[in-house]
XYZ file of C-alpha atoms in Angstrom:
716
model
C 0.743 -0.143 0.052
C 1.546 3.397 -1.073
C 2.027 6.080 1.678
C -0.846 8.046 0.852
C -3.122 5.277 0.688
C -2.056 5.015 4.325
C -2.870 8.113 5.461
C -6.421 8.216 3.967
C -8.944 8.451 6.494
C -11.985 5.356 6.199
C -14.325 6.525 3.640
C -17.618 8.170 5.565
C -18.979 7.330 2.290
C -19.749 4.075 -0.393
C -21.240 4.338 -3.614
C -24.118 3.070 -4.682
C -24.601 -0.310 -7.145
C -26.151 3.313 -10.193
C -25.697 2.255 -13.883
C -23.807 1.085 -16.089
C -24.291 3.517 -18.691
C -23.099 6.004 -20.283
C -19.603 5.991 -19.159
C -18.308 8.685 -17.714
C -19.528 10.736 -14.855
C -22.807 12.032 -15.349
C -24.957 14.804 -12.663
C -28.404 13.728 -12.206
C -30.711 14.721 -9.181
C -29.500 13.795 -5.636
C -25.757 13.099 -7.122
C -23.056 11.770 -9.840
C -23.203 8.141 -11.642
C -20.076 7.414 -12.454
C -18.420 4.429 -14.547
C -15.489 2.753 -16.169
C -14.267 0.072 -18.821
C -12.121 -2.229 -17.642
C -12.000 -6.153 -18.766
C -9.669 -7.073 -17.504
C -9.680 -4.978 -13.399
C -10.238 -7.166 -10.743
C -11.537 -4.028 -8.534
C -11.589 0.374 -9.565
C -11.848 2.812 -6.597
C -13.136 6.544 -8.032
C -11.078 8.206 -5.839
C -12.254 11.846 -4.934
C -10.384 15.222 -4.485
C -10.515 18.272 -2.942
C -12.186 21.795 -5.569
C -7.921 21.976 -6.101
C -7.092 18.375 -6.866
C -3.847 18.578 -4.638
C -5.190 16.523 -1.845
C -7.397 12.919 -2.105
C -9.908 12.636 0.114
C -11.650 9.694 -0.580
C -10.963 6.002 -2.132
C -14.380 4.168 -3.009
C -14.799 0.501 -4.379
C -16.853 0.715 -7.427
C -19.164 -2.189 -8.166
C -18.502 -4.595 -10.964
C -21.427 -4.320 -13.107
C -22.302 -5.897 -16.863
C -19.866 -6.681 -19.819
C -16.356 -4.817 -18.363
C -17.893 -1.947 -16.517
C -17.174 -0.465 -13.092
C -20.098 1.405 -11.683
C -21.194 3.797 -8.541
C -23.871 6.287 -7.766
C -22.175 8.470 -5.400
C -25.032 11.173 -3.880
C -24.700 14.854 -2.071
C -22.281 15.646 -4.967
C -22.283 17.389 -8.157
C -20.929 19.961 -10.361
C -17.216 20.587 -9.888
C -16.987 17.323 -8.364
C -12.534 16.080 -9.317
C -12.083 12.878 -9.176
C -9.458 9.738 -11.018
C -9.431 6.349 -10.556
C -7.171 3.317 -9.650
C -7.430 -0.072 -11.221
C -6.438 -3.399 -9.781
C -5.821 -6.561 -10.706
C -2.202 -8.558 -12.564
C 0.669 -6.337 -13.303
C 2.218 -8.929 -15.485
C 3.800 -7.059 -18.851
C 4.791 -9.459 -20.506
C 1.374 -11.037 -20.597
C -0.435 -7.553 -21.179
C -1.291 -6.813 -17.817
C -0.051 -3.615 -16.471
C -2.642 -2.781 -12.978
C -1.399 -0.988 -10.419
C -3.599 1.136 -8.274
C -0.725 3.208 -7.205
C -1.355 4.940 -10.264
C -3.625 7.652 -9.917
C -5.618 7.179 -13.837
C -7.447 10.090 -16.212
C -11.141 9.448 -16.635
C -10.648 8.627 -20.385
C -14.877 10.419 -21.083
C -13.662 13.388 -18.746
C -15.410 16.526 -19.410
C -13.298 18.760 -18.023
C -8.802 18.845 -15.782
C -7.593 19.896 -13.412
C -4.488 20.712 -12.745
C -0.921 21.135 -14.611
C 0.482 17.113 -15.609
C 4.046 17.838 -14.110
C 7.070 14.734 -15.227
C 7.650 12.835 -12.496
C 9.350 9.619 -12.188
C 6.541 8.526 -10.097
C 4.741 8.258 -13.112
C 6.097 4.775 -14.471
C 3.832 2.181 -13.986
C 6.865 0.006 -13.094
C 10.059 -0.282 -10.917
C 12.828 1.488 -13.174
C 15.345 -0.779 -11.053
C 13.658 -4.092 -12.062
C 16.136 -5.357 -15.145
C 13.340 -5.953 -17.354
C 10.206 -3.561 -16.160
C 8.244 -6.599 -14.293
C 7.704 -5.223 -11.108
C 5.008 -2.630 -10.344
C 6.469 0.747 -8.769
C 5.460 2.079 -5.878
C 4.798 5.362 -5.572
C 1.381 7.692 -6.154
C 1.722 9.507 -8.789
C -1.586 11.610 -7.527
C 0.141 15.107 -6.604
C 1.345 15.238 -10.079
C -0.728 13.339 -12.469
C -4.398 15.418 -13.870
C -7.089 15.042 -12.586
C -11.079 14.898 -13.166
C -13.874 17.530 -12.837
C -17.507 16.846 -13.502
C -19.409 19.027 -15.744
C -22.613 20.731 -16.169
C -25.430 18.320 -18.116
C -24.204 18.717 -21.106
C -26.706 20.725 -23.746
C -27.080 20.628 -27.310
C -24.638 23.126 -29.484
C -27.284 26.646 -30.323
C -26.696 25.302 -34.581
C -27.788 28.858 -36.343
C -30.898 28.203 -38.035
C -29.086 29.492 -41.392
C -26.319 27.283 -41.197
C -26.554 23.680 -42.770
C -23.127 21.430 -43.980
C -21.870 22.655 -47.312
C -21.127 19.333 -49.360
C -17.596 19.109 -50.627
C -17.477 19.818 -54.002
C -19.171 23.634 -52.950
C -16.026 23.968 -50.049
C -12.527 25.446 -49.800
C -10.873 23.841 -46.721
C -8.623 26.396 -44.649
C -5.832 24.340 -42.389
C -5.329 26.653 -39.374
C -3.781 26.699 -35.334
C -6.620 28.694 -33.599
C -2.880 30.431 -31.461
C -1.152 30.307 -34.447
C -3.973 32.232 -36.519
C -4.895 34.057 -33.798
C -1.438 35.418 -32.251
C -0.317 38.064 -34.512
C -3.663 39.063 -36.109
C -3.770 42.647 -36.453
C -6.987 43.647 -34.942
C -7.296 40.780 -32.494
C -7.588 42.163 -28.761
C -4.573 41.269 -26.456
C -6.630 39.118 -24.242
C -7.672 36.922 -27.104
C -5.357 36.385 -28.983
C -4.168 32.774 -29.310
C -7.556 31.335 -28.305
C -10.585 30.226 -29.765
C -12.781 33.582 -28.860
C -9.901 35.438 -30.560
C -10.539 33.255 -33.528
C -14.182 34.250 -33.390
C -13.766 38.147 -32.930
C -14.584 40.406 -36.055
C -10.896 41.128 -36.680
C -10.308 36.949 -37.621
C -13.742 36.940 -39.437
C -13.118 39.680 -41.522
C -9.726 37.991 -42.863
C -12.158 34.550 -43.737
C -14.407 35.703 -45.449
C -12.345 38.179 -47.333
C -10.533 35.308 -48.342
C -13.896 33.281 -49.350
C -12.454 29.903 -47.660
C -15.912 28.296 -46.570
C -14.691 25.507 -44.075
C -11.418 25.989 -41.351
C -10.211 22.761 -40.082
C -8.963 23.458 -36.840
C -5.334 21.264 -35.733
C -6.396 19.518 -32.198
C -7.806 21.243 -30.138
C -8.274 18.859 -27.199
C -6.241 18.683 -24.296
C -2.939 17.453 -24.253
C 0.768 16.315 -22.930
C 4.095 17.904 -23.676
C 6.575 14.624 -24.441
C 8.961 14.682 -22.111
C 11.741 15.529 -24.240
C 10.500 18.404 -25.152
C 9.759 19.299 -21.909
C 13.471 18.555 -20.733
C 14.724 21.072 -23.935
C 12.214 23.635 -22.846
C 9.560 23.165 -25.934
C 6.296 22.266 -26.255
C 4.073 20.885 -28.386
C 2.559 23.279 -29.862
C 0.523 21.569 -32.605
C -1.372 19.537 -30.059
C -0.982 15.955 -31.378
C -1.003 13.828 -27.482
C -4.561 13.741 -26.847
C -5.016 13.209 -23.160
C -8.040 14.326 -22.710
C -10.266 13.439 -25.818
C -13.769 14.791 -24.594
C -12.354 18.825 -23.818
C -11.025 21.267 -25.106
C -7.486 22.731 -23.716
C -7.523 25.611 -21.941
C -4.505 26.671 -23.407
C -6.656 27.541 -26.113
C -9.104 29.231 -24.000
C -8.657 32.890 -23.141
C -11.112 32.112 -19.308
C -9.424 28.278 -18.808
C -12.225 27.708 -16.304
C -14.331 27.727 -18.819
C -13.283 26.019 -21.857
C -16.733 24.472 -22.890
C -18.621 27.298 -23.140
C -15.985 29.276 -25.315
C -15.567 26.900 -27.473
C -19.183 25.819 -27.953
C -19.562 29.917 -28.466
C -16.707 30.290 -31.122
C -18.394 27.375 -33.092
C -21.339 29.447 -33.513
C -20.276 32.630 -34.456
C -18.264 30.931 -37.068
C -21.443 28.823 -38.134
C -23.973 32.143 -38.171
C -20.786 33.735 -40.477
C -21.027 30.920 -42.520
C -18.580 28.749 -41.903
C -17.972 24.594 -41.252
C -16.234 23.827 -38.690
C -13.956 20.766 -38.870
C -11.599 19.108 -35.892
C -8.355 17.737 -36.338
C -8.417 14.504 -34.226
C -6.125 12.062 -33.054
C -7.655 8.029 -32.639
C -3.843 7.073 -33.412
C -2.295 6.975 -30.045
C -1.843 8.292 -26.909
C 0.371 10.353 -24.430
C 1.204 6.684 -22.920
C 4.177 6.264 -25.524
C 5.866 2.643 -25.541
C 6.166 0.570 -22.837
C 9.210 2.725 -20.784
C 6.211 5.760 -21.175
C 4.027 6.777 -18.064
C 0.597 5.124 -17.150
C -1.922 7.644 -16.922
C -5.245 6.460 -18.254
C -5.605 4.243 -20.907
C -3.192 1.692 -19.743
C -3.579 1.815 -16.020
C -7.185 0.826 -17.078
C -6.858 -1.616 -19.611
C -3.960 -2.247 -21.193
C -4.386 -5.347 -24.100
C -7.752 -3.792 -24.508
C -6.738 0.173 -25.172
C -3.537 -0.913 -27.523
C -2.372 -3.127 -30.478
C 0.405 -5.585 -28.565
C 3.039 -6.908 -30.162
C 2.041 -11.346 -30.337
C 4.703 -12.763 -28.939
C 5.880 -9.963 -26.768
C 2.916 -8.267 -25.054
C 5.083 -6.190 -23.034
C 6.214 -4.456 -25.985
C 3.575 -2.059 -28.578
C 3.277 -2.138 -31.913
C 4.464 1.869 -32.433
C 2.585 1.756 -36.094
C 1.433 5.793 -34.989
C 5.107 6.641 -34.684
C 5.001 7.425 -31.173
C 5.267 4.406 -28.893
C 1.555 3.230 -29.135
C -1.463 2.372 -30.664
C -4.580 2.536 -30.206
C -6.829 -0.534 -30.823
C -9.710 0.619 -32.491
C -10.834 -2.673 -33.410
C -11.537 -3.598 -29.721
C -15.296 -2.579 -29.579
C -14.461 -0.529 -26.357
C -12.412 1.598 -27.865
C -13.875 1.634 -30.907
C -17.312 2.921 -28.915
C -15.275 5.576 -27.091
C -13.920 7.083 -30.858
C -17.627 7.109 -31.690
C -19.076 8.548 -28.213
C -15.675 11.418 -28.374
C -16.989 12.476 -31.941
C -20.854 12.363 -30.978
C -19.824 14.772 -28.106
C -18.086 16.962 -30.604
C -20.693 16.765 -32.735
C -24.159 17.047 -30.519
C -22.965 19.235 -27.831
C -19.624 21.034 -29.400
C -21.431 22.070 -32.490
C -18.682 20.915 -34.822
C -19.394 19.835 -38.807
C -16.799 17.583 -39.302
C -13.672 15.791 -38.370
C -10.259 15.333 -40.278
C -8.521 11.927 -38.478
C -4.369 11.341 -38.355
C -2.668 9.128 -39.410
C -6.184 7.206 -40.466
C -4.849 3.845 -41.246
C -5.071 3.310 -38.114
C -8.409 3.673 -37.458
C -8.896 0.434 -40.298
C -6.289 -1.711 -38.636
C -6.751 -5.395 -38.343
C -4.744 -8.379 -37.694
C -3.461 -8.713 -41.434
C -3.614 -5.088 -42.345
C -5.855 -2.390 -43.396
C -9.069 -2.594 -43.822
C -11.822 -0.528 -45.213
C -14.472 -2.966 -44.274
C -12.916 -2.793 -39.990
C -15.387 -2.822 -36.992
C -14.987 1.972 -36.797
C -15.909 2.257 -40.303
C -18.719 0.140 -39.875
C -19.972 1.487 -36.953
C -19.026 5.125 -38.032
C -21.213 4.511 -41.320
C -23.995 3.784 -39.309
C -24.067 5.935 -36.946
C -27.213 8.348 -37.067
C -25.044 11.169 -35.991
C -21.575 10.911 -37.735
C -23.393 9.580 -40.556
C -23.792 12.857 -41.608
C -20.673 14.747 -41.183
C -17.817 15.287 -43.085
C -14.799 12.903 -42.719
C -11.338 13.494 -44.070
C -9.107 11.334 -43.793
C -4.860 11.926 -43.608
C -4.664 8.065 -45.642
C -1.234 7.316 -44.713
C 0.847 6.032 -40.581
C 3.940 5.063 -39.636
C 3.463 1.569 -40.015
C 4.011 -1.721 -42.316
C 1.892 -0.612 -46.154
C 0.992 2.205 -44.526
C 0.445 4.306 -47.560
C -3.446 3.576 -47.880
C -4.282 6.604 -50.367
C -7.590 6.257 -52.436
C -7.864 3.201 -49.435
C -11.208 4.701 -47.447
C -14.961 3.327 -47.722
C -17.896 5.503 -48.648
C -17.897 9.454 -47.432
C -14.447 9.384 -46.980
C -12.605 12.860 -48.071
C -8.450 12.067 -48.842
C -4.989 13.780 -48.119
C -4.102 13.784 -51.673
C 0.434 13.993 -51.075
C 0.062 13.139 -55.261
C -1.631 15.861 -56.097
C 0.361 18.123 -53.301
C 3.498 16.384 -55.164
C 2.753 16.815 -58.548
C 1.489 20.236 -58.898
C 4.965 21.500 -56.633
C 7.236 19.563 -59.272
C 5.125 20.724 -62.194
C 5.728 24.454 -61.635
C 9.474 23.894 -59.755
C 10.517 22.179 -62.258
C 11.455 18.627 -60.705
C 9.102 15.502 -59.010
C 10.036 13.874 -55.809
C 12.868 12.427 -57.675
C 14.791 14.373 -59.558
C 12.607 14.874 -63.132
C 10.821 16.851 -64.677
C 6.885 16.271 -64.523
C 4.899 15.142 -66.711
C 1.944 17.202 -68.279
C 0.062 12.903 -68.231
C 0.695 13.501 -64.562
C -0.659 16.789 -63.533
C -3.326 16.440 -65.510
C -4.103 13.880 -63.808
C -4.043 15.667 -60.387
C -5.489 18.087 -62.165
C -8.670 16.083 -62.631
C -8.888 14.723 -59.394
C -6.916 11.367 -59.735
C -8.738 9.087 -60.470
C -6.522 6.306 -60.871
C -6.655 7.060 -57.049
C -9.951 7.537 -56.057
C -12.395 6.344 -59.205
C -14.006 3.408 -57.808
C -16.751 2.715 -55.399
C -19.004 5.105 -56.495
C -16.963 7.573 -54.838
C -16.686 10.891 -56.069
C -14.125 13.417 -57.247
C -14.531 14.911 -54.510
C -12.572 12.615 -52.555
C -9.263 14.148 -53.607
C -8.994 16.691 -51.106
C -5.988 18.823 -53.523
C -3.692 20.598 -51.550
C 0.275 21.690 -51.345
C 0.977 22.713 -48.150
C -0.329 21.563 -44.621
C 0.745 22.647 -40.806
C 3.280 19.061 -41.531
C 5.945 20.957 -43.611
C 7.274 24.060 -45.187
C 4.692 27.050 -45.816
C 4.667 28.139 -49.345
C 7.304 30.662 -49.104
C 9.364 28.238 -47.567
C 8.731 25.684 -50.532
C 10.458 28.614 -53.047
C 12.595 30.004 -50.495
C 14.871 26.376 -48.786
C 16.557 23.850 -50.597
C 17.532 22.165 -47.770
C 16.054 21.059 -43.476
C 16.458 24.591 -40.415
C 15.128 22.977 -38.047
C 17.748 23.475 -35.642
C 15.747 25.187 -33.005
C 13.774 21.773 -32.364
C 16.649 20.784 -30.783
C 16.770 17.022 -32.690
C 19.961 17.970 -34.666
C 17.982 18.711 -38.100
C 16.928 15.397 -38.345
C 13.656 15.824 -38.285
C 11.213 16.552 -40.857
C 10.737 15.417 -44.027
C 13.946 15.304 -46.039
C 12.736 14.617 -49.095
C 10.562 17.898 -49.464
C 9.896 18.820 -53.410
C 11.102 22.321 -53.178
C 13.103 24.965 -54.462
C 15.011 27.807 -53.867
C 15.953 29.150 -57.574
C 19.855 29.845 -56.203
C 19.513 31.633 -52.729
C 19.087 29.150 -49.449
C 16.537 31.835 -47.794
C 15.400 35.085 -47.874
C 16.871 36.976 -51.506
C 16.964 40.777 -52.697
C 17.611 39.297 -55.782
C 14.787 40.961 -57.663
C 14.838 38.016 -60.221
C 14.750 34.894 -57.647
C 11.834 36.783 -55.458
C 9.995 37.205 -58.789
C 10.839 33.461 -59.881
C 9.493 32.953 -56.553
C 6.089 35.268 -56.647
C 4.843 33.505 -59.451
C 5.707 30.008 -58.766
C 4.060 30.436 -55.134
C 0.899 32.489 -56.807
C 0.302 29.381 -59.549
C -0.036 26.944 -57.337
C -2.657 28.164 -55.355
C -4.181 28.940 -58.395
C -3.964 25.314 -59.399
C -5.406 24.508 -56.321
C -8.214 26.115 -56.416
C -8.850 25.364 -59.898
C -8.660 21.678 -60.189
C -11.116 19.696 -59.330
C -11.764 17.528 -56.473
C -11.762 19.605 -52.843
C -9.169 22.245 -52.520
C -7.696 22.792 -49.160
C -5.559 25.751 -48.059
C -3.229 26.067 -45.278
C -3.260 29.243 -42.888
C -0.307 32.045 -43.901
C 0.718 31.087 -47.370
C -1.929 33.372 -48.554
C 0.212 36.441 -47.179
C 3.668 34.873 -47.770
C 3.537 32.906 -43.947
C 6.962 32.084 -43.480
C 9.262 29.105 -40.572
C 12.568 30.607 -41.935
C 12.640 27.101 -43.429
C 11.639 24.750 -40.254
C 9.540 22.105 -41.909
C 8.499 20.689 -38.629
C 7.622 23.681 -36.045
C 5.372 21.499 -33.998
C 7.375 22.302 -30.711
C 7.718 26.303 -32.016
C 5.099 27.539 -29.504
C 6.156 31.401 -31.108
C 7.049 33.945 -33.844
C 8.085 30.756 -35.770
C 4.859 28.779 -35.382
C 2.676 31.359 -35.524
C 1.290 33.219 -38.301
C 3.654 36.162 -39.999
C 1.373 39.185 -41.276
C 3.304 41.519 -42.325
C 5.180 38.598 -44.292
C 7.576 40.407 -47.166
C 7.320 37.549 -49.004
C 3.982 39.256 -50.575
C 0.579 39.411 -50.060
C -1.827 36.957 -53.049
C -4.888 37.647 -50.781
C -6.631 39.088 -53.561
C -5.333 36.233 -55.720
C -7.342 33.763 -53.344
C -10.234 35.387 -52.845
C -10.696 36.066 -56.429
C -9.981 32.050 -57.555
C -12.281 31.216 -54.616
C -15.073 33.709 -56.116
C -14.594 32.332 -59.455
C -14.330 28.800 -58.112
C -17.927 29.512 -56.675
C -19.488 30.673 -59.474
C -17.882 28.695 -62.809
C -19.701 25.102 -62.002
C -17.389 23.727 -64.699
C -14.352 24.443 -61.515
C -16.275 21.761 -59.174
C -18.027 18.922 -61.152
C -19.521 16.686 -58.901
C -18.848 13.745 -61.600
C -15.469 12.404 -63.526
C -14.650 13.778 -66.716
C -15.567 10.256 -69.156
C -12.620 9.225 -71.667
C -15.155 9.274 -74.221
C -17.976 12.010 -73.185
C -21.695 12.231 -74.831
C -23.078 15.280 -75.639
C -24.910 14.701 -72.060
C -21.236 14.829 -70.213
C -19.231 17.425 -69.328
C -15.870 17.252 -70.875
C -12.073 18.279 -70.338
C -9.890 18.606 -74.225
C -6.270 19.365 -73.708
C -4.453 20.949 -75.837
C -0.814 20.985 -77.200
C 0.844 25.104 -77.251
C -0.440 25.377 -80.744
C -4.076 24.123 -80.355
C -3.586 20.829 -81.035
C -5.124 18.052 -79.121
C -2.854 16.102 -77.369
C -1.572 12.692 -78.777
C -0.371 10.337 -76.435
C 3.241 11.063 -77.685
C 2.407 14.751 -75.746
C 1.668 13.529 -72.552
C 5.172 12.065 -72.319
C 6.931 14.592 -73.859
C 9.133 16.352 -71.647
C 10.948 19.118 -73.884
C 8.221 20.975 -72.486
C 5.413 21.566 -69.511
C 2.633 24.104 -71.706
C -0.488 22.985 -72.997
C -4.359 24.140 -71.641
C -7.207 22.270 -71.168
C -11.140 23.633 -72.410
C -14.319 22.672 -70.135
C -17.176 21.972 -71.493
C -20.449 21.581 -69.776
C -22.935 18.697 -70.314
C -25.464 19.419 -72.780
C -22.813 22.641 -74.640
C -21.708 22.414 -78.087
C -19.012 24.529 -77.268
C -16.560 25.383 -73.851
C -17.001 27.434 -71.391
C -13.630 27.771 -70.286
C -10.085 27.459 -70.097
C -6.984 27.341 -68.604
C -3.590 27.657 -69.329
C -0.347 26.415 -67.824
C 3.169 28.276 -68.513
C 5.674 26.307 -65.772
C 8.409 27.672 -68.578
C 10.360 30.565 -67.367
C 9.993 32.585 -71.015
C 6.143 34.040 -72.112
C 5.476 31.310 -74.235
C 2.549 32.086 -77.573
C -0.344 29.512 -76.839
C -3.165 28.885 -79.132
C -6.855 28.913 -77.911
C -9.127 27.249 -80.021
C -12.558 27.900 -80.360
C -13.214 31.591 -79.265
C -13.484 34.449 -79.000
C -12.103 34.288 -75.179
C -11.829 36.999 -72.129
C -9.240 36.820 -69.467
C -10.495 36.455 -66.140
C -7.776 36.156 -64.157
C -4.000 35.871 -64.848
C -1.319 34.294 -62.182
C 1.789 36.868 -63.265
C 0.088 39.719 -62.607
C 2.072 40.871 -66.013
C 0.163 40.197 -68.620
C 0.787 41.263 -70.983
C 4.025 40.837 -71.479
C 5.891 42.128 -73.763
C 4.808 40.260 -76.795
C 6.668 39.457 -80.404
C 4.112 40.125 -81.716
C 1.662 43.058 -82.836
C -1.171 40.304 -83.433
C -0.805 39.394 -79.388
C -4.046 40.621 -77.740
C -4.582 43.490 -74.857
C -5.818 41.570 -71.598
C -9.582 44.114 -71.736
C -10.125 42.514 -75.080
C -11.648 39.680 -76.118
C -8.997 37.051 -78.635
C -9.361 34.187 -80.956
C -6.094 32.388 -81.095
C -2.731 32.848 -79.740
C -2.619 34.756 -76.649
C 1.345 35.051 -75.115
C 1.413 33.530 -71.597
C 4.420 34.923 -69.345
C 6.765 32.731 -67.796
C 5.408 30.753 -64.138
C 2.337 32.151 -65.280
C -1.541 30.226 -64.985
C -4.258 31.972 -67.071
C -8.254 31.512 -66.648
C -10.218 32.661 -70.174
C -13.753 32.571 -70.433
C -15.416 32.571 -74.040
C -17.765 34.528 -75.303
C -20.566 33.274 -77.071
C -20.885 34.530 -81.000
C -23.093 37.302 -81.595
C -25.074 33.652 -83.613
C -25.220 31.949 -80.764
C -27.747 31.919 -77.511
C -25.692 33.318 -74.410
């Protein structure tokens, strides 16, 4: 028995049996109902603390109910009760058992937390002196761990009557970090910088509405723990991909930490009233408990073998499919239930419109590998609440055969890194392997990657098209740095993607050379336009529109400082107006967001895309693989139309190029270089304000959008 346990007075109160559902702590008339799952524990104690969470007051044995649930009803307590659990059972790591009642455990269903976590040796479930960790540690960790706090009964989110979730075909995603977006944004009140309330303030909303984005994809907003190596280096897990309490909005992101729930709900309601959908990044692939040397904080101590995937021939070890030391076992019915309960809470109570799943193949990992029909996916698609929200997958994890782009079921949309690499490579002049990107590869990605997604009745919107995200370089850095500059992360510049497709145009980092700066500007703008004009679902990374830089750091996960915060005064140029014009064009022109696939040989009642060489002729088989030039164009025709509605012209070359566009007359809508008309070699080339037929001079490293003007004899 621990010293703390011996010091406790005999419990003057007891738990009545109560109910096994719902899991967690629920306030009812006359008291609080507690229930927690453990398939293998012999007994579990409910531990009550004072309001600060510093003094343990009582340990109350819970009743063992049905189907592995321990339960109890505690009378005469209510909102604000601070508690944790201690689980008793076998300590036999080689068999997957890691019960240790000396470790206070956080309720997986906690709605709010109390205290601040401190890394201490007492969190270890095993005795460090034992050579293989096969003996339990007898020290109490309660003084240094987090406790749960009972919250008021949940109320349904107040959804605006005007708010209906947009279909993906009408959506433009915008990935942002709540703190990073608001910390330095002009107009955000000082007290609200870095918070949920800051994201809902008028200055933030004004920028989002000016851009025209529709859907905010928020990096993790749940309570997390900073990894011990980061703390030892004086850093934090800024991104938040280390969730410890999945139901709890992070106090670190709240202007009023004691009211984080209310502040988050108010933020969502405000954003939705302004017309935005809100998606949450959710981390169901691992927990902060790490590998076998990690701390015992919650899941491990409650039922290690149920919550985690263990190595079959040595169950003291964890399968590390996440790359973070452990992997949650979503194949277990109680873990699937937990994940669905978490999501349902964030939709029904907190009001969000969907989720982006980090390292999503973990959700479908069965014993033989990834299975699109895994229990989690089946349950998700059948859930009456969750079946109607957006699902976005990061379709790779760190395990064997972890790359699963295109294999997710149903209405899943998926981050398409093939689009990212092809678009970057096309405009930069080299792809992931140093070779020039063929026009065939670029065209395939521009039309939503049918080779990956055109199966199982999936639509082009399944491809989430992006060129940058939180993970990797910003767009300004993609065109300014060829090498990693991650020394500030404290890992010897070894972390971060070592082979990102990027180019510095002859100078590593910032440059005063006008030609270098102009080349970077043009390529940056062409890539933004490509993303917003492509078939599929576009996603922008916050700050790219204003030239935000991380000074070459392509893994700023631990940089809670100006490196990781958006720089709204970035020197690389403001492309906000271009982005806004492109998004408005996308909204107005249905040919830019067809919900169906282009047919190879379209009928008259089907939309079509026609690809053209620079001389105006149709692209032939040999042209698709000819890398001597990258320039070409496409015309898009609506279903049933006799003539094309629009055309998009691509010139990735470092020189201006005359390109013939048949079937005119045409009028230019957008030209990304901002230099049109360039100096022409022929007086017959058109000026931008005039309709033209035939040849147009396309500036170097630029993209041009044209609209066909109907002839006088045609119906308008």
